[in-house]
XYZ file of C-alpha atoms in Angstrom:
650
model
C 66.870 99.721 79.673
C 68.771 98.077 76.820
C 72.219 96.636 77.382
C 73.583 98.529 74.369
C 72.508 102.189 74.171
C 75.018 103.299 71.538
C 72.292 103.790 68.908
C 70.225 106.120 71.094
C 69.996 109.895 70.584
C 71.297 110.361 74.127
C 74.505 108.491 73.347
C 74.861 110.540 70.172
C 74.521 113.798 72.130
C 77.161 112.636 74.611
C 79.480 111.797 71.720
C 78.894 115.184 70.105
C 79.665 117.100 73.322
C 82.854 115.244 74.131
C 84.039 115.173 70.547
C 83.814 118.950 70.660
C 85.683 119.160 73.955
C 88.375 116.565 73.229
C 88.809 116.546 69.416
C 89.388 112.768 69.195
C 91.714 111.503 66.479
C 93.526 114.850 66.188
C 96.181 114.437 68.884
C 94.727 117.466 70.648
C 95.958 117.858 74.238
C 92.775 118.614 76.163
C 94.139 118.512 79.705
C 97.584 118.648 81.301
C 99.066 117.603 84.638
C 102.315 117.008 86.533
C 104.109 120.214 85.486
C 107.905 120.347 85.905
C 110.401 123.144 85.287
C 113.463 122.564 83.133
C 116.491 124.703 82.408
C 115.834 128.169 80.991
C 112.414 128.577 79.444
C 111.540 124.888 79.026
C 108.570 123.406 80.881
C 107.518 119.749 80.865
C 104.138 118.176 81.559
C 101.994 115.123 80.900
C 99.197 115.804 78.435
C 96.122 113.698 77.702
C 94.744 113.316 74.199
C 92.356 111.052 72.334
C 94.603 109.692 69.594
C 91.831 107.332 68.456
C 88.088 107.377 69.058
C 86.283 108.599 72.161
C 85.507 104.997 73.058
C 89.217 104.145 72.947
C 89.787 106.632 75.731
C 92.625 109.104 76.260
C 96.302 108.269 76.406
C 99.070 110.264 78.056
C 102.298 111.581 76.621
C 105.149 113.807 77.686
C 105.302 117.318 76.199
C 107.649 120.263 76.451
C 106.582 123.893 76.261
C 108.974 126.686 75.322
C 108.067 129.989 76.928
C 110.073 131.957 74.373
C 108.125 130.931 71.269
C 105.078 129.281 72.968
C 105.761 126.054 71.070
C 104.429 122.696 72.251
C 106.467 119.563 71.412
C 105.529 115.901 71.833
C 108.503 114.087 73.384
C 107.406 110.571 74.327
C 104.133 108.659 74.476
C 103.426 106.663 77.602
C 106.038 108.449 79.735
C 104.943 109.142 83.308
C 106.376 111.021 86.275
C 108.918 113.023 84.284
C 111.558 114.372 86.658
C 114.449 116.612 85.444
C 117.659 116.163 87.440
C 118.892 119.028 89.661
C 121.602 120.001 87.137
C 119.053 120.188 84.296
C 121.063 117.889 82.029
C 119.104 114.661 82.346
C 115.648 113.491 83.361
C 114.068 110.316 84.679
C 110.598 109.010 83.946
C 108.567 105.854 84.497
C 108.054 103.289 81.743
C 106.097 100.031 81.757
C 108.734 97.895 83.449
C 110.796 100.459 85.377
C 112.328 103.846 84.614
C 114.526 105.450 81.979
C 117.120 108.250 82.087
C 117.477 110.554 79.064
C 119.654 113.507 78.084
C 117.563 116.650 77.904
C 119.491 118.195 75.016
C 118.561 115.463 72.512
C 116.273 113.172 74.578
C 118.574 110.225 73.864
C 118.321 107.328 76.294
C 121.204 107.072 78.762
C 120.163 104.351 81.200
C 117.240 102.076 81.980
C 116.375 100.163 85.126
C 113.734 97.467 85.613
C 111.631 97.322 88.790
C 108.979 94.797 89.957
C 105.636 96.599 90.048
C 104.188 100.007 89.195
C 106.219 103.151 89.878
C 104.184 105.764 91.765
C 106.840 108.368 92.632
C 110.342 109.306 91.428
C 112.607 111.736 93.296
C 116.145 112.887 92.552
C 118.478 113.350 95.499
C 119.496 117.009 96.046
C 122.949 116.313 94.570
C 121.502 114.481 91.538
C 123.492 111.285 92.112
C 120.611 109.027 93.194
C 116.951 108.308 92.607
C 114.429 107.296 95.242
C 111.655 105.344 93.525
C 108.380 104.364 95.189
C 107.030 101.130 93.713
C 103.646 99.483 94.313
C 103.878 95.706 94.119
C 102.464 93.924 91.100
C 99.202 93.057 92.923
C 98.898 96.063 95.257
C 95.624 97.917 95.683
C 95.311 101.370 94.179
C 93.308 104.140 95.835
C 89.742 105.068 95.035
C 91.050 108.260 93.426
C 92.925 106.065 90.953
C 90.099 103.567 90.367
C 89.928 101.514 93.561
C 91.062 98.178 92.106
C 93.978 95.756 92.484
C 96.844 95.788 90.011
C 97.092 92.797 87.707
C 99.843 90.913 85.911
C 99.790 88.336 83.171
C 99.395 84.912 84.772
C 100.474 81.521 83.595
C 97.924 78.775 83.049
C 94.289 78.695 81.928
C 91.862 81.515 82.662
C 89.743 79.371 84.982
C 92.446 79.152 87.642
C 91.416 80.995 90.830
C 92.956 84.193 92.114
C 94.624 83.470 95.453
C 94.749 85.902 98.363
C 96.812 84.929 101.409
C 96.589 88.362 103.009
C 100.260 89.333 102.864
C 102.041 88.276 99.704
C 105.334 89.946 98.838
C 103.912 91.666 95.738
C 101.235 93.722 97.531
C 103.583 96.044 99.449
C 104.799 99.534 98.516
C 108.544 99.942 98.880
C 111.211 102.530 98.356
C 114.030 101.592 95.985
C 117.340 103.429 95.715
C 119.300 103.763 92.476
C 122.767 105.285 91.995
C 123.886 106.773 88.680
C 125.718 104.135 86.674
C 124.283 101.206 88.650
C 122.791 98.317 86.707
C 119.953 97.843 89.145
C 118.154 99.529 92.015
C 118.208 98.177 95.560
C 115.210 98.019 97.931
C 115.571 100.511 100.767
C 112.480 99.586 102.803
C 111.022 96.150 103.494
C 107.796 94.694 104.932
C 106.257 95.276 107.388
C 106.949 98.903 106.385
C 104.585 100.159 103.671
C 105.519 103.516 102.127
C 102.695 105.634 100.657
C 104.607 108.853 99.846
C 108.229 109.991 99.963
C 110.474 113.044 99.620
C 114.196 113.602 100.046
C 115.095 115.286 103.347
C 118.561 116.537 102.502
C 121.092 114.165 100.877
C 121.095 111.413 103.512
C 117.460 110.780 104.468
C 114.018 110.401 102.924
C 110.834 111.582 104.626
C 107.950 109.132 104.203
C 104.316 108.629 105.053
C 104.289 104.976 106.106
C 102.185 102.330 107.824
C 102.784 98.820 109.149
C 100.439 97.073 106.723
C 100.070 97.001 102.948
C 96.265 97.238 102.890
C 94.709 100.399 101.492
C 92.818 100.847 104.743
C 96.048 101.029 106.757
C 96.815 104.405 105.161
C 94.370 105.979 107.618
C 96.773 105.100 110.465
C 99.953 106.271 108.705
C 102.753 108.207 110.389
C 105.515 110.565 109.296
C 108.974 108.980 109.465
C 112.513 109.418 108.196
C 114.400 106.671 106.351
C 118.168 106.618 106.775
C 119.817 106.094 103.373
C 122.768 104.201 104.780
C 120.841 101.655 106.852
C 117.227 101.757 105.688
C 116.170 102.266 109.287
C 113.119 104.345 110.197
C 112.935 107.135 112.751
C 109.435 108.284 113.658
C 108.860 112.050 113.324
C 105.138 112.508 113.919
C 101.960 110.514 114.531
C 98.955 112.546 113.328
C 95.695 112.654 115.251
C 93.894 111.958 111.967
C 95.534 111.602 108.518
C 98.406 113.241 106.656
C 99.991 113.580 103.203
C 102.456 115.441 100.957
C 105.701 115.065 102.965
C 108.114 117.604 101.448
C 111.660 117.824 102.746
C 113.517 121.113 102.958
C 116.546 121.335 100.632
C 118.912 121.564 103.614
C 117.351 118.515 105.263
C 116.472 120.334 108.483
C 112.656 120.208 108.179
C 109.718 118.461 106.573
C 106.525 120.246 105.562
C 103.327 118.218 105.312
C 99.536 118.517 105.429
C 97.508 117.079 108.295
C 93.752 116.645 107.918
C 90.744 114.472 108.511
C 90.375 112.533 105.247
C 88.115 110.036 103.552
C 90.428 109.052 100.661
C 94.143 108.553 100.142
C 95.436 111.027 97.585
C 92.634 113.505 98.282
C 93.929 115.456 101.267
C 93.022 119.056 102.134
C 93.989 120.509 105.467
C 96.474 122.215 107.760
C 100.035 123.066 106.698
C 102.488 121.784 109.328
C 106.240 121.690 109.792
C 108.396 119.110 111.574
C 111.919 120.209 112.543
C 114.316 120.035 115.473
C 111.900 122.089 117.586
C 109.004 119.669 117.073
C 105.853 119.956 114.964
C 103.974 123.221 114.507
C 101.159 124.672 112.400
C 101.953 127.314 109.773
C 99.792 130.282 108.793
C 98.136 130.123 105.341
C 95.625 133.003 105.488
C 92.736 130.613 106.066
C 93.629 128.377 103.119
C 93.144 124.610 103.398
C 96.343 123.341 101.749
C 96.410 120.671 99.035
C 99.897 120.947 97.471
C 103.287 122.147 98.778
C 106.823 122.930 97.569
C 109.871 124.588 99.102
C 110.914 127.881 97.561
C 114.471 127.648 98.866
C 114.960 126.904 102.570
C 113.017 129.889 103.858
C 109.608 129.792 102.181
C 106.955 127.146 101.594
C 104.856 127.517 98.464
C 101.346 126.039 98.499
C 97.987 125.808 96.772
C 94.618 125.155 98.346
C 91.018 126.178 98.925
C 89.406 128.948 100.944
C 85.651 128.481 100.726
C 84.779 129.270 97.067
C 88.296 130.442 96.236
C 91.299 128.612 94.850
C 94.441 130.165 96.329
C 98.170 130.029 95.571
C 100.473 131.461 98.236
C 103.750 131.440 100.163
C 104.528 131.053 103.856
C 107.664 132.858 105.039
C 109.303 130.917 107.852
C 111.289 133.941 109.035
C 108.219 136.122 109.617
C 105.648 133.382 110.189
C 103.332 135.141 107.749
C 101.505 133.939 104.636
C 100.978 135.904 101.414
C 98.412 135.231 98.706
C 100.034 135.174 95.273
C 96.755 134.617 93.451
C 93.181 133.844 94.438
C 90.117 133.283 92.268
C 86.514 132.249 92.593
C 85.941 132.010 88.839
C 88.980 129.818 88.135
C 90.594 126.861 89.852
C 93.596 124.628 89.168
C 94.725 121.046 89.643
C 92.932 117.721 89.311
C 91.475 116.376 92.549
C 92.600 119.482 94.389
C 94.482 122.711 93.550
C 98.134 122.215 92.554
C 100.942 124.658 91.764
C 104.649 124.898 90.913
C 106.778 127.836 92.167
C 108.309 129.912 89.364
C 111.053 132.397 90.101
C 111.116 134.297 93.358
C 107.460 135.375 93.527
C 105.477 133.650 90.770
C 103.833 130.280 90.149
C 102.728 128.104 87.246
C 99.345 126.382 87.336
C 96.876 124.715 84.989
C 93.788 126.915 85.323
C 90.207 126.113 84.345
C 86.694 127.339 84.996
C 83.218 126.166 84.038
C 83.340 128.270 80.871
C 87.151 128.347 80.441
C 89.027 125.363 79.092
C 92.210 124.246 80.849
C 95.224 126.477 80.249
C 98.847 126.717 81.317
C 98.927 129.943 83.316
C 101.507 131.996 85.171
C 100.341 133.896 88.254
C 102.075 136.581 90.301
C 100.946 139.502 92.463
C 97.289 138.643 91.899
C 97.538 138.600 88.107
C 97.080 135.565 85.837
C 98.605 135.329 82.345
C 97.680 132.419 80.067
C 100.714 130.930 78.342
C 98.872 128.217 76.411
C 95.202 127.220 76.132
C 94.157 123.586 75.774
C 90.740 124.463 74.337
C 89.707 122.385 71.343
C 90.053 124.453 68.156
C 86.499 124.147 66.925
C 84.116 123.878 69.879
C 83.057 126.040 72.797
C 79.674 124.732 73.939
C 77.164 127.082 75.506
C 76.225 125.060 78.565
C 74.897 127.816 80.774
C 76.595 129.559 83.664
C 77.971 128.434 87.008
C 77.639 130.536 90.145
C 78.350 130.108 93.862
C 75.327 129.412 96.037
C 74.724 129.776 99.773
C 71.826 128.530 101.851
C 71.020 127.847 105.479
C 70.962 124.403 107.078
C 68.186 123.465 109.460
C 70.518 124.182 112.419
C 71.432 127.616 111.019
C 74.823 126.640 109.554
C 75.635 128.291 106.209
C 76.039 125.681 103.457
C 77.856 126.304 100.181
C 77.550 124.849 96.710
C 77.566 125.698 93.027
C 74.559 126.141 90.750
C 74.640 125.657 86.982
C 71.668 126.822 84.957
C 70.780 128.062 81.485
C 72.338 131.378 80.537
C 68.982 133.101 80.059
C 67.992 132.369 83.657
C 64.276 131.778 84.016
C 62.680 129.451 86.518
C 60.800 126.237 87.166
C 63.726 124.166 85.870
C 63.970 120.441 86.454
C 66.900 119.848 88.797
C 69.705 117.304 88.999
C 71.691 117.224 92.232
C 75.172 115.749 91.820
C 76.717 114.871 95.205
C 80.515 114.766 95.251
C 82.613 111.848 96.491
C 84.451 111.707 99.743
C 82.586 112.826 101.816
C 85.605 115.015 102.645
C 86.059 116.528 99.211
C 84.262 119.375 97.417
C 82.887 120.640 94.146
C 84.860 123.451 92.497
C 84.404 125.749 89.494
C 85.769 123.315 86.898
C 85.684 123.082 83.098
C 82.187 121.958 82.102
C 81.867 120.922 85.780
C 83.895 117.760 85.034
C 80.604 115.854 85.230
C 79.335 113.240 82.802
C 76.059 114.780 81.712
C 75.722 118.171 83.430
C 76.507 120.381 80.378
C 74.037 118.452 78.224
C 71.293 118.727 80.825
C 71.811 122.478 81.177
C 71.615 122.814 77.407
C 68.243 121.058 77.648
C 66.967 123.488 80.307
C 67.950 121.742 83.546
C 69.515 123.323 86.590
C 72.308 121.346 88.260
C 73.114 121.757 91.951
C 76.587 120.787 93.189
C 76.267 120.897 96.990
C 79.171 120.996 99.450
C 77.374 119.885 102.613
C 79.019 119.727 106.036
C 82.061 117.507 105.765
C 83.194 119.118 102.521
C 86.750 120.440 102.294
C 87.947 124.021 101.984
C 86.141 125.463 105.000
C 88.394 124.334 107.821
C 88.907 121.114 109.709
C 86.007 121.713 112.104
C 83.627 121.861 109.149
C 85.142 118.705 107.633
C 84.815 116.812 110.932
C 81.063 117.486 111.068
C 80.455 114.454 108.850
C 82.584 112.118 110.977
C 80.232 109.773 112.815
C 77.160 111.326 111.171
C 77.375 110.445 107.470
C 73.841 110.389 106.117
C 72.629 112.576 109.010
C 72.809 116.362 108.949
C 74.723 116.298 105.655
C 71.640 114.737 104.058
C 69.470 117.494 105.524
C 71.913 120.094 104.160
C 71.250 118.798 100.648
C 67.497 118.767 101.146
C 67.592 122.359 102.391
C 69.464 123.279 99.208
C 66.499 121.987 97.204
C 64.126 124.009 99.410
C 66.181 127.140 98.784
C 66.038 126.727 94.997
C 62.307 126.004 95.100
C 61.668 129.072 97.262
C 63.633 131.179 94.763
C 61.405 129.912 91.931
C 64.381 128.395 90.141
C 63.376 124.717 90.436
C 60.234 122.674 89.828
C 59.791 120.714 93.095
C 58.142 117.807 91.284
C 61.047 117.259 88.911
C 64.133 116.698 91.044
C 66.689 113.910 90.562
C 69.868 112.981 92.424
C 73.107 111.265 91.441
C 76.710 111.013 92.600
C 79.783 108.799 92.834
C 81.099 106.932 95.886
C 79.917 109.015 98.868
C 77.625 110.675 96.329
C 76.449 107.192 95.339
C 75.734 106.356 98.972
C 73.918 109.657 99.477
C 71.775 109.322 96.338
C 70.781 105.809 97.492
C 70.220 106.897 101.094
C 68.102 109.972 100.341
C 65.472 108.064 98.384
C 64.853 105.808 101.406
C 64.235 108.869 103.594
C 62.011 111.015 101.359
C 59.749 110.694 98.316
C 60.767 114.065 96.868
C 62.896 112.608 94.071
C 61.525 111.683 90.662
C 64.627 109.634 89.765
C 68.020 108.665 91.162
C 71.294 107.372 89.685
C 73.729 106.180 92.392
C 77.178 105.353 90.982
C 79.571 103.135 92.964
C 77.353 103.383 96.074
C 77.574 101.896 99.546
C 74.311 100.177 100.478
C 75.198 98.017 103.494
C 77.868 99.216 105.914
C 78.279 95.743 107.417
C 79.185 94.032 104.157
C 81.062 97.125 102.964
C 83.439 96.792 105.908
C 84.247 93.151 105.181
C 84.474 93.331 101.371
C 86.055 96.755 100.760
C 89.774 97.534 100.559
C 89.237 100.461 102.984
C 87.486 99.127 106.123
C 89.039 101.997 108.096
C 86.861 104.424 106.129
C 83.530 103.245 107.563
C 85.065 103.072 111.054
C 85.948 106.768 110.598
C 82.630 108.004 109.243
C 80.017 105.648 110.741
C 79.294 105.306 114.450
C 79.075 101.862 115.989
C 80.813 98.645 115.072
C 80.590 96.283 112.093
C 80.726 93.443 114.644
C 77.635 94.495 116.571
C 73.960 94.715 115.733
C 72.307 98.118 115.488
C 73.871 101.545 115.502
C 74.641 103.459 112.333
C 75.942 100.354 110.555
C 72.272 99.405 110.389
C 70.546 102.784 110.690
C 72.486 104.394 107.803
C 72.473 101.430 105.365
C 70.187 102.077 102.365
C 69.735 98.327 101.754
C 67.858 97.907 105.045
C 65.413 100.671 104.114
C 64.828 99.819 100.454
C 61.207 99.018 101.308
C 60.687 102.712 102.146
C 61.733 103.896 98.671
C 59.506 104.557 95.684
C 61.957 106.485 93.462
C 62.921 104.851 90.137
C 66.559 103.825 90.543
C 69.392 103.338 88.049
C 72.408 101.804 89.840
C 75.825 101.751 88.124
C 79.033 100.125 89.382
C 82.417 98.823 88.272
C 83.133 95.106 88.381
C 86.732 95.621 89.534
C 85.888 98.179 92.220
C 87.417 97.295 95.607
C 86.527 100.632 97.215
C 82.778 100.128 97.036
C 82.453 96.625 95.569
C 79.713 96.055 92.970
C 77.898 93.789 95.422
C 76.882 96.983 97.248
C 74.825 98.120 94.270
C 73.522 94.553 93.866
C 72.271 94.422 97.463
C 70.324 97.642 97.069
C 68.996 96.642 93.643
C 67.654 93.329 94.952
C 66.126 95.034 97.996
C 64.349 97.541 95.753
C 63.018 94.848 93.431
C 61.796 92.824 96.409
C 59.899 95.914 97.577
C 58.375 96.463 94.119
C 60.434 99.580 93.320
C 61.593 100.229 89.770
C 65.338 99.494 89.661
C 67.891 98.876 86.918
C 71.414 97.678 87.709
C 74.367 98.124 85.342
C 77.788 96.661 86.195
C 80.756 97.412 83.941
C 82.909 94.275 84.372
C 86.355 95.735 83.598
C 85.972 99.136 85.234
C 86.814 100.373 88.724
C 85.568 102.932 91.196
C 83.320 105.767 89.965
C 83.467 104.634 86.307
C 85.982 107.239 85.173
C 87.468 105.065 82.434
C 86.348 104.869 78.807
C 84.003 103.865 77.286
C 82.090 103.431 80.587
C 82.212 107.199 81.213
C 80.412 107.906 77.926
C 77.955 105.049 78.338
C 77.050 106.065 81.903
C 76.512 109.681 80.821
C 74.083 108.513 78.137
C 72.229 106.289 80.614
C 71.761 109.219 83.000
C 70.163 111.205 80.161
C 67.939 108.267 79.231
C 66.843 107.780 82.846
C 66.024 111.441 83.400
C 64.196 111.703 80.072
C 62.131 108.704 81.101
C 61.247 109.851 84.620
C 61.428 113.653 84.537
C 60.536 114.261 80.916
C 62.175 116.708 78.508
C 63.010 120.066 80.031
C 62.611 122.217 76.915
C 58.860 121.650 76.714
C 58.318 123.329 80.086
C 60.492 126.369 79.587
C 58.020 128.229 77.428
């Protein structure tokens, strides 16, 4: 495979699809996030648009939306984490070197404050007199969900000077800073060895935090819920979870903290049980079977949430007085949020969400009493590609367990399609019904006559914690068989050609697409992206060694066990599937040496293997132009090893 594929027809088809979806060079907002309510009918959000070419990638900007006249207004490019003050007169947002305060009537700057590092959260105190700002140090690691790399700063001296790691420098910690209105600078509230991952005001005098005693990304897995006293900076422990936790959200009166507790494989991607810590202890709250992924207080008496319930995305409220939950809106054909469903309470009974579905572009939508009303669509003005249909799929595992997934196939149905399986990351995550599947090449393959299977094997989120825990200590075991049984089901239904099946995926999906080809010869091609190939070296080179200790049985310090038995690199000699391995050079989640180990093992065994490492990209290759280039390479690889689909459709 050539190093530069930009002149190929596959790259051209990728460019055509995404130009239609994103309208590059036209300042078209194609996706929105981080919605905030202002005074009256004003809403604020961060929108992404391609102001230049596709290869330049998207940039973010702050927008306002007026519900009265449905007008969209660009306010500031590069603004992040926009947070209106409680009185609705001012707002704070992150800038490159700190944060800025502006008046909301004319957006004039009022105050600015510099901070050392990257701001990750901003929270106004309930009385609007202070800001709590969570700052990652200038060389801190970022999560796999954000790219899985270490932050960088401009360094003095020549480029050949080495990067130095002493294991605990001052600029790798995450700290809370406190700023008072009118102050020239913010003051640090927490100090090492306390590392704060998330924060929320708990009344006017305390801040609830998820914190650990180490700065390393892997220490998040052992985090605890605590309360920081504003006056002293001291910590009081509130709860130590049995597994992991996230989304601490303090009640307005300061008497309770809501949070989500769950078994997790990635920081920032948490789906689980809604819990409440108050003077009576910690208890679980009813959510009508919903695995919760986002929470807000609707006053002191109700907790508003979004989450997943099997195939459904659900928005609801829990009433603390009655102990009962109520669905506000639920849908199988639409979802909302980025990694997981997200919502913002609106009024007494409604909510605002950014909806999307496989055949519906993202839209700002208000939901209430089961109804959804689109306020603004982010669909590009001149393109709506016909990329088939997406439908929920169920099949039976070899032990009788029902497995779920999503199937995309050409609109006219038919059978004997070549199949691409795209395994999600995690493993404790899940595929949802998202706009064009949010996958690099899936819509293009369906247009060519492929079927695409998006399996949610055991361990996937949205079906309860017991289901999620099934992958713990057995990654690459029954979950692998779940995927294989999904292929069997589609073959038995006459939908798929059993001789033309390929597999791909990112992260856990990269591991699985590398692992499967060492266990079976059923695949005609494979494209692991950001894979794990050797659990021993993964443990000692990754930023998240706690992850393999969670999901793999045995010890990285002992011979044998699953650290050997579930490492694709040690079984490369059993593979015969042509392999295209892709990885990011800056990836600290699954370092590029993982792909290199498997590649060299395959070549040594005489297996066709191509390795592509993108030197300036991180985990899962979500940045541009690597995203476009990797999509084109998947098409090239499948064309080469499965052949064109159209010729067989008849």
